[in-house]
Amino acid sequence: MPSTTSPTVVPETGTAGLRPWAAVLALAAATFSVVTTEMLPVGLLTPLGTGLRVSAGTAGLAVTLPGLVAAASAPLLPVAARRADRRTVLCALLLLLTAANLLSALAPHIAVLLCARALVGVCIGGVWAIAAGLGPRLMPPHRAGRATALIFSGIAVASVLGVPAGTFLGSLTGWRWAFAALAGVTLAASAALLLLPPLPPEAPVRLGTFARLLHTPGVGRSLLAVALLVTGHFTAYTYVRPVLDRVPGLGAGTVSTLLLGYGLAGIAGTFTGGALAARDPRRALLVIASGLGTVVLLLIPAAGSLAASATLLVLWGLVYGGVSVGAQSLLSAAAPRAREAGSALFAGVFNTAIALGAFTGGRTADGLGPVAVLAVGGGLALLTLPAVPRGATRRPDTAGVRASRE
């Protein structure tokens, strides 16, 4: 049956070839904006709590709440905006994110701040549900994998540049100015999205679409693999600081340097994982899961060596950098006819797994200590291996284009 709309693919020749890459960079700026906004309170919890006269635990809701709202909004927003042009929806979400950051900057009370952070959650879920699967619509098949990796690179760049820069600005001028400056960044990102071509929905997404998609061979197991891998990672990584504190002679400055190295390795890992996933998404996720689980477990005996711990942490960043693009590519290969609905489910599962991983890590750390956190996190990552479906081996870019022509 012919589809009612065709994916937008701009020829990569001459000057016209610059436009699709500019559109992809605009999407990367959007993902950078939402991830920086989501994680900025992590570096500002103490001054934020002091300024609003609440405990650190209460201030921490500014991190927890957006993730939970994002998990719920990711599958619902494509349904609510099923006939709207995706460029328009993304611009609206970035403008809403700008307003949420301004409201955060002006919040006189924790309740107002949490309302603003709930709006942030809507934007996170909506942006990932729509933007994650746009690479094959913007670029020809042989460039789609690289485009998807570039879109997801906003995650690593936010960790390396966005959050540290916001934290530094907050230490100089106060946490409110950090949120105000971020509002300017998100406003600029919304303007950059005008570089996107018109993107009518490929097919209207309804609630029943998700039920049918979950019955598609390979989709359920792909989502289970994502849940296990992301939960395992965040079980261990949320409590990486007490893990590193076990290393003899490791000061606060060295920890910051190591985490910077982790973030830089994550950027490289995004493109390495994207290149592998473009050829074989199943093999890519198997390599990523086995590598992540092994590295996390090896950190247990490496506690006595700074060099070994530092090397393993950089390898961890390199491997984890490919998780998002590898998992998205696997899901696109399993459901090439429903990329946006698949991306919405992916975003919902991913954000739920982040919250579950942080919760699991916290309970494990409180009860059994940091070594157990590494054991549980690494074990969950390795459990991903049998969950990866065997049939999801087609290149997601070419599969999507093929399905659109049927």
Short mmCIF file of C-alpha atoms in Angstrom, two decimals:
data_model
loop_
_atom_site.label_atom_id
_atom_site.label_comp_id
_atom_site.label_asym_id
_atom_site.label_seq_id
_atom_site.Cartn_x
_atom_site.Cartn_y
_atom_site.Cartn_z
CA MET A 1 0.00 0.00 0.00
CA PRO A 2 1.53 3.37 -0.89
CA SER A 3 2.15 5.75 1.97
CA THR A 4 0.38 9.09 1.95
CA THR A 5 3.58 11.02 2.51
CA SER A 6 7.16 10.35 1.57
CA PRO A 7 10.17 10.97 3.75
CA THR A 8 11.89 14.26 3.08
CA VAL A 9 15.30 13.54 1.60
CA VAL A 10 17.36 16.42 0.25
CA PRO A 11 19.92 15.53 -2.44
CA GLU A 12 23.46 15.82 -1.19
CA THR A 13 24.91 17.59 -4.21
CA GLY A 14 26.48 21.02 -4.49
CA THR A 15 25.04 23.78 -2.33
CA ALA A 16 21.84 21.82 -1.79
CA GLY A 17 23.90 19.31 0.20
CA LEU A 18 24.57 21.88 2.90
CA ARG A 19 20.89 22.33 3.78
CA PRO A 20 20.18 18.81 5.14
CA TRP A 21 23.33 18.85 7.25
CA ALA A 22 22.30 22.25 8.64
CA ALA A 23 18.92 20.75 9.51
CA VAL A 24 20.60 17.83 11.27
CA LEU A 25 22.81 20.23 13.23
CA ALA A 26 19.69 22.16 14.24
CA LEU A 27 18.22 18.93 15.64
CA ALA A 28 21.48 18.29 17.50
CA ALA A 29 21.15 21.78 19.01
CA ALA A 30 17.60 20.87 20.09
CA THR A 31 18.72 17.64 21.80
CA PHE A 32 21.62 19.53 23.41
CA SER A 33 19.12 22.06 24.77
CA VAL A 34 16.72 19.54 26.28
CA VAL A 35 19.47 17.42 27.87
CA THR A 36 21.25 20.47 29.31
CA THR A 37 17.94 21.73 30.71
CA GLU A 38 17.12 18.30 32.15
CA MET A 39 20.47 17.85 33.91
CA LEU A 40 21.39 21.44 34.90
CA PRO A 41 19.86 21.19 38.42
CA VAL A 42 22.33 18.38 39.21
CA GLY A 43 25.11 20.96 39.37
CA LEU A 44 22.95 23.57 41.13
CA LEU A 45 21.16 21.53 43.80
CA THR A 46 22.84 23.13 46.81
CA PRO A 47 22.36 26.82 45.84
CA LEU A 48 18.91 26.02 44.43
CA GLY A 49 17.81 24.42 47.70
CA THR A 50 19.28 27.28 49.73
CA GLY A 51 17.63 29.93 47.55
CA LEU A 52 14.20 28.32 47.77
CA ARG A 53 14.63 27.26 51.43
CA VAL A 54 14.11 23.54 50.84
CA SER A 55 16.17 20.44 51.63
CA ALA A 56 18.54 18.87 49.12
CA GLY A 57 16.15 15.94 48.78
CA THR A 58 13.26 18.23 47.89
CA ALA A 59 15.43 20.19 45.47
CA GLY A 60 16.32 16.86 43.85
CA LEU A 61 12.72 16.60 42.62
CA ALA A 62 13.77 19.14 39.99
CA VAL A 63 15.78 16.29 38.43
CA THR A 64 13.39 13.40 39.08
CA LEU A 65 10.13 15.04 37.96
CA PRO A 66 11.11 15.90 34.34
CA GLY A 67 12.23 12.33 33.70
CA LEU A 68 8.94 10.87 34.88
CA VAL A 69 6.89 13.39 32.90
CA ALA A 70 9.05 12.76 29.81
CA ALA A 71 8.41 9.03 30.06
CA ALA A 72 4.64 9.65 29.99
CA SER A 73 4.61 12.45 27.41
CA ALA A 74 6.86 10.74 24.84
CA PRO A 75 4.13 8.39 23.53
CA LEU A 76 1.27 10.86 24.12
CA LEU A 77 2.56 13.93 22.30
CA PRO A 78 2.79 12.32 18.82
CA VAL A 79 -0.82 11.21 19.31
CA ALA A 80 -1.94 14.72 20.29
CA ALA A 81 -0.07 16.28 17.35
CA ARG A 82 -0.59 13.45 14.89
CA ARG A 83 -1.46 15.68 11.89
CA ALA A 84 0.84 18.62 12.64
CA ASP A 85 4.02 19.34 10.69
CA ARG A 86 6.95 18.03 12.74
CA ARG A 87 9.01 21.17 12.19
CA THR A 88 6.20 23.23 13.72
CA VAL A 89 5.86 20.85 16.67
CA LEU A 90 9.59 20.90 17.40
CA CYS A 91 9.72 24.71 17.25
CA ALA A 92 6.75 24.93 19.62
CA LEU A 93 8.41 22.52 22.06
CA LEU A 94 11.65 24.54 22.09
CA LEU A 95 9.68 27.74 22.69
CA LEU A 96 7.89 26.01 25.57
CA LEU A 97 11.30 24.92 26.90
CA THR A 98 12.44 28.55 26.73
CA ALA A 99 9.40 29.62 28.76
CA ALA A 100 10.02 26.82 31.28
CA ASN A 101 13.62 27.95 31.80
CA LEU A 102 12.51 31.55 32.30
CA LEU A 103 9.88 30.41 34.80
CA SER A 104 12.56 28.41 36.61
CA ALA A 105 14.78 31.49 36.77
CA LEU A 106 11.96 33.58 38.26
CA ALA A 107 10.44 30.90 40.54
CA PRO A 108 9.66 32.36 43.99
CA HIS A 109 8.75 28.98 45.49
CA ILE A 110 9.64 25.31 45.00
CA ALA A 111 6.08 24.59 43.76
CA VAL A 112 6.54 27.06 40.90
CA LEU A 113 9.91 25.57 40.05
CA LEU A 114 8.43 22.07 39.93
CA CYS A 115 5.64 23.25 37.63
CA ALA A 116 8.31 24.64 35.31
CA ARG A 117 10.24 21.39 35.50
CA ALA A 118 7.09 19.41 34.62
CA LEU A 119 6.89 21.51 31.43
CA VAL A 120 10.53 20.61 30.81
CA GLY A 121 9.53 16.94 30.99
CA VAL A 122 6.88 17.46 28.31
CA CYS A 123 9.52 19.03 26.06
CA ILE A 124 12.05 16.25 26.68
CA GLY A 125 9.58 13.52 25.82
CA GLY A 126 8.21 15.36 22.79
CA VAL A 127 11.56 16.32 21.28
CA TRP A 128 13.00 12.82 21.58
CA ALA A 129 9.85 11.16 20.28
CA ILE A 130 9.98 13.24 17.10
CA ALA A 131 13.64 14.12 16.54
CA ALA A 132 15.18 10.70 17.19
CA GLY A 133 13.85 9.17 13.98
CA LEU A 134 14.28 12.10 11.59
CA GLY A 135 17.77 11.23 10.30
CA PRO A 136 16.48 8.94 7.51
CA ARG A 137 13.95 11.61 6.45
CA LEU A 138 16.54 14.35 6.13
CA MET A 139 19.43 12.48 4.52
CA PRO A 140 19.89 9.90 1.76
CA PRO A 141 20.28 6.30 2.95
CA HIS A 142 24.08 6.19 2.97
CA ARG A 143 24.18 9.26 5.24
CA ALA A 144 21.24 8.47 7.52
CA GLY A 145 23.28 6.60 10.14
CA ARG A 146 25.77 9.45 10.48
CA ALA A 147 22.91 11.95 10.67
CA THR A 148 21.25 9.99 13.48
CA ALA A 149 24.55 9.87 15.38
CA LEU A 150 24.91 13.64 15.00
CA ILE A 151 21.38 14.20 16.34
CA PHE A 152 22.18 12.06 19.39
CA SER A 153 25.55 13.76 19.91
CA GLY A 154 23.64 16.55 21.68
CA ILE A 155 23.48 14.24 24.72
CA ALA A 156 27.24 13.91 25.11
CA VAL A 157 27.94 17.56 24.26
CA ALA A 158 25.42 18.62 26.92
CA SER A 159 27.27 16.49 29.48
CA VAL A 160 30.70 17.83 28.50
CA LEU A 161 29.87 21.48 27.83
CA GLY A 162 26.28 22.43 28.62
CA VAL A 163 25.87 21.29 32.22
CA PRO A 164 29.41 22.26 33.37
CA ALA A 165 29.06 25.71 31.75
CA GLY A 166 25.68 26.25 33.41
CA THR A 167 27.06 25.10 36.75
CA PHE A 168 30.03 27.45 36.42
CA LEU A 169 27.79 30.38 35.52
CA GLY A 170 25.55 29.56 38.47
CA SER A 171 28.54 29.61 40.83
CA LEU A 172 29.50 33.07 39.57
CA THR A 173 26.14 34.80 39.25
CA GLY A 174 23.60 32.59 41.02
CA TRP A 175 21.41 29.69 39.91
CA ARG A 176 18.67 31.96 38.55
CA TRP A 177 21.01 33.48 35.98
CA ALA A 178 22.09 30.02 34.88
CA PHE A 179 18.48 29.17 33.99
CA ALA A 180 18.01 32.58 32.34
CA ALA A 181 21.09 32.05 30.15
CA LEU A 182 19.82 28.59 29.23
CA ALA A 183 16.55 30.19 28.14
CA GLY A 184 18.56 32.20 25.62
CA VAL A 185 20.23 29.02 24.35
CA THR A 186 16.90 27.24 23.88
CA LEU A 187 15.43 30.26 22.11
CA ALA A 188 18.35 30.22 19.66
CA ALA A 189 17.83 26.48 19.14
CA SER A 190 14.15 27.05 18.34
CA ALA A 191 15.15 29.59 15.68
CA ALA A 192 17.69 27.13 14.23
CA LEU A 193 14.91 24.58 13.72
CA LEU A 194 13.53 26.81 10.97
CA LEU A 195 16.32 25.29 8.86
CA LEU A 196 14.32 22.07 8.77
CA PRO A 197 12.26 21.44 5.64
CA PRO A 198 8.50 20.92 6.01
CA LEU A 199 8.02 17.53 7.70
CA PRO A 200 4.42 16.32 7.49
CA PRO A 201 3.80 13.19 9.57
CA GLU A 202 4.54 9.98 7.70
CA ALA A 203 1.43 8.42 9.20
CA PRO A 204 -0.88 9.66 11.98
CA VAL A 205 0.07 8.14 15.34
CA ARG A 206 -2.85 6.90 17.45
CA LEU A 207 -2.88 5.09 20.79
CA GLY A 208 -3.71 1.86 18.98
CA THR A 209 -0.52 2.29 16.95
CA PHE A 210 1.56 1.50 20.02
CA ALA A 211 -0.34 -1.69 20.79
CA ARG A 212 0.12 -2.91 17.20
CA LEU A 213 3.77 -1.90 17.27
CA LEU A 214 4.44 -3.90 20.43
CA HIS A 215 3.15 -6.98 18.59
CA THR A 216 5.60 -6.40 15.73
CA PRO A 217 8.34 -9.04 15.82
CA GLY A 218 11.47 -7.70 17.45
CA VAL A 219 10.00 -4.48 18.89
CA GLY A 220 9.14 -5.78 22.36
CA ARG A 221 12.52 -7.44 22.80
CA SER A 222 14.30 -4.33 21.48
CA LEU A 223 12.56 -2.23 24.13
CA LEU A 224 13.40 -4.80 26.81
CA ALA A 225 17.05 -4.62 25.74
CA VAL A 226 16.95 -0.81 26.01
CA ALA A 227 15.36 -1.01 29.47
CA LEU A 228 17.96 -3.45 30.80
CA LEU A 229 20.95 -1.62 29.32
CA VAL A 230 19.93 1.88 30.39
CA THR A 231 18.82 0.75 33.85
CA GLY A 232 22.14 -1.03 34.32
CA HIS A 233 24.13 1.99 33.23
CA PHE A 234 22.33 4.46 35.48
CA THR A 235 22.34 2.05 38.41
CA ALA A 236 26.11 2.28 38.36
CA TYR A 237 26.79 5.74 36.90
CA THR A 238 24.46 7.69 39.21
CA TYR A 239 26.76 6.64 42.06
CA VAL A 240 30.06 6.83 40.21
CA ARG A 241 31.45 9.41 42.67
CA PRO A 242 31.42 7.09 45.71
CA VAL A 243 32.82 4.38 43.44
CA LEU A 244 35.75 6.63 42.48
CA ASP A 245 36.25 7.67 46.09
CA ARG A 246 37.55 4.16 46.75
CA VAL A 247 40.60 4.84 44.57
CA PRO A 248 43.62 5.86 46.71
CA GLY A 249 44.83 9.43 46.31
CA LEU A 250 41.95 10.55 44.10
CA GLY A 251 41.04 14.18 44.88
CA ALA A 252 38.04 16.24 43.78
CA GLY A 253 40.02 17.86 40.96
CA THR A 254 41.06 14.49 39.58
CA VAL A 255 37.46 13.27 39.71
CA SER A 256 36.35 16.26 37.64
CA THR A 257 39.09 15.56 35.10
CA LEU A 258 38.09 11.91 34.89
CA LEU A 259 34.43 12.79 34.36
CA LEU A 260 35.44 15.25 31.63
CA GLY A 261 37.38 12.43 29.96
CA TYR A 262 34.30 10.23 30.28
CA GLY A 263 32.19 12.88 28.54
CA LEU A 264 34.67 13.47 25.72
CA ALA A 265 34.88 9.73 25.14
CA GLY A 266 31.08 9.69 25.01
CA ILE A 267 31.09 12.09 22.06
CA ALA A 268 33.48 9.82 20.18
CA GLY A 269 31.42 6.80 21.16
CA THR A 270 28.26 8.33 19.72
CA PHE A 271 29.76 8.48 16.23
CA THR A 272 31.57 5.15 16.53
CA GLY A 273 28.37 3.45 17.69
CA GLY A 274 26.40 5.21 14.98
CA ALA A 275 28.76 3.98 12.26
CA LEU A 276 28.51 0.40 13.51
CA ALA A 277 24.73 0.60 13.91
CA ALA A 278 24.36 1.89 10.35
CA ARG A 279 25.85 -1.38 9.11
CA ASP A 280 24.33 -3.82 11.62
CA PRO A 281 22.23 -2.47 14.53
CA ARG A 282 21.95 -5.83 16.27
CA ARG A 283 25.69 -6.39 16.33
CA ALA A 284 26.22 -2.79 17.45
CA LEU A 285 24.00 -3.19 20.50
CA LEU A 286 25.55 -6.55 21.36
CA VAL A 287 29.02 -5.00 21.28
CA ILE A 288 27.87 -1.99 23.33
CA ALA A 289 26.08 -4.09 25.96
CA SER A 290 28.91 -6.58 26.39
CA GLY A 291 31.47 -3.77 26.54
CA LEU A 292 29.52 -1.69 29.04
CA GLY A 293 28.79 -4.63 31.34
CA THR A 294 32.39 -5.82 31.25
CA VAL A 295 33.89 -2.38 31.92
CA VAL A 296 31.56 -1.70 34.86
CA LEU A 297 32.35 -5.09 36.45
CA LEU A 298 36.10 -4.59 35.93
CA LEU A 299 35.92 -1.38 37.98
CA ILE A 300 35.40 -3.58 41.05
CA PRO A 301 38.91 -5.09 41.11
CA ALA A 302 40.43 -1.89 39.65
CA ALA A 303 39.71 0.15 42.79
CA GLY A 304 43.34 -0.02 43.95
CA SER A 305 44.76 1.54 40.77
CA LEU A 306 44.20 5.10 39.56
CA ALA A 307 45.50 4.28 36.08
CA ALA A 308 43.21 1.25 35.70
CA SER A 309 40.17 3.11 37.05
CA ALA A 310 40.81 6.10 34.79
CA THR A 311 41.21 3.88 31.72
CA LEU A 312 38.04 1.95 32.49
CA LEU A 313 36.05 5.15 33.09
CA VAL A 314 37.07 6.52 29.68
CA LEU A 315 36.17 3.19 28.07
CA TRP A 316 32.83 3.34 29.86
CA GLY A 317 32.14 6.74 28.32
CA LEU A 318 33.19 5.49 24.89
CA VAL A 319 30.86 2.49 25.07
CA TYR A 320 27.91 4.31 26.60
CA GLY A 321 28.15 7.04 23.96
CA GLY A 322 26.80 4.55 21.42
CA VAL A 323 23.84 3.35 23.52
CA SER A 324 21.22 5.88 22.37
CA VAL A 325 22.02 5.80 18.66
CA GLY A 326 22.55 2.02 18.67
CA ALA A 327 19.25 1.32 20.46
CA GLN A 328 17.34 3.76 18.26
CA SER A 329 18.79 2.14 15.14
CA LEU A 330 17.83 -1.32 16.39
CA LEU A 331 14.25 -0.20 16.98
CA SER A 332 14.06 1.51 13.59
CA ALA A 333 15.24 -1.71 11.94
CA ALA A 334 12.59 -3.71 13.83
CA ALA A 335 9.78 -1.29 12.87
CA PRO A 336 10.76 0.64 9.70
CA ARG A 337 7.11 1.48 8.90
CA ALA A 338 6.51 3.26 12.22
CA ARG A 339 9.66 5.20 13.00
CA GLU A 340 7.98 7.98 14.96
CA ALA A 341 5.81 5.66 17.06
CA GLY A 342 8.92 3.54 17.70
CA SER A 343 10.89 6.63 18.73
CA ALA A 344 8.09 7.62 21.11
CA LEU A 345 8.15 4.20 22.79
CA PHE A 346 11.94 4.34 22.86
CA ALA A 347 11.93 7.73 24.60
CA GLY A 348 9.34 6.56 27.12
CA VAL A 349 11.26 3.40 27.99
CA PHE A 350 14.60 5.23 28.07
CA ASN A 351 13.41 7.89 30.53
CA THR A 352 11.69 5.32 32.72
CA ALA A 353 14.90 3.29 32.79
CA ILE A 354 16.90 6.37 33.87
CA ALA A 355 14.61 6.84 36.88
CA LEU A 356 14.59 3.11 37.65
CA GLY A 357 18.37 2.92 37.42
CA ALA A 358 18.88 5.86 39.79
CA PHE A 359 16.37 4.31 42.23
CA THR A 360 17.97 0.85 42.04
CA GLY A 361 21.44 2.30 42.49
CA GLY A 362 20.35 4.31 45.50
CA ARG A 363 18.76 1.35 47.25
CA THR A 364 21.77 -0.85 46.45
CA ALA A 365 24.31 1.76 47.59
CA ASP A 366 22.47 2.38 50.87
CA GLY A 367 22.10 -1.32 51.61
CA LEU A 368 25.24 -2.96 50.22
CA GLY A 369 27.70 -0.24 49.21
CA PRO A 370 29.36 0.98 45.98
CA VAL A 371 30.86 -2.37 45.01
CA ALA A 372 27.38 -3.89 44.89
CA VAL A 373 26.22 -0.96 42.72
CA LEU A 374 28.83 -1.89 40.13
CA ALA A 375 27.91 -5.57 40.33
CA VAL A 376 24.18 -4.92 39.84
CA GLY A 377 24.71 -2.34 37.09
CA GLY A 378 27.17 -4.51 35.16
CA GLY A 379 24.97 -7.57 35.57
CA LEU A 380 21.90 -5.78 34.21
CA ALA A 381 23.91 -4.57 31.21
CA LEU A 382 25.04 -8.11 30.41
CA LEU A 383 21.45 -9.37 30.70
CA THR A 384 20.80 -7.21 27.63
CA LEU A 385 22.62 -9.74 25.43
CA PRO A 386 19.95 -12.48 25.36
CA ALA A 387 17.21 -9.84 25.07
CA VAL A 388 18.47 -8.40 21.76
CA PRO A 389 16.19 -9.78 19.00
CA ARG A 390 17.82 -11.92 16.35
CA GLY A 391 15.82 -10.57 13.42
CA ALA A 392 16.71 -6.86 13.70
CA THR A 393 19.72 -6.91 11.40
CA ARG A 394 18.69 -4.74 8.44
CA ARG A 395 20.19 -1.32 8.13
CA PRO A 396 17.59 1.06 9.61
CA ASP A 397 18.11 3.78 7.02
CA THR A 398 17.55 1.61 3.97
CA ALA A 399 14.73 -0.30 5.65
CA GLY A 400 12.89 2.90 6.33
CA VAL A 401 13.24 4.15 2.78
CA ARG A 402 12.21 0.78 1.36
CA ALA A 403 9.08 0.66 3.52
CA SER A 404 8.08 4.17 2.56
CA ARG A 405 7.94 3.15 -1.11
CA GLU A 406 5.82 0.08 -0.62
#
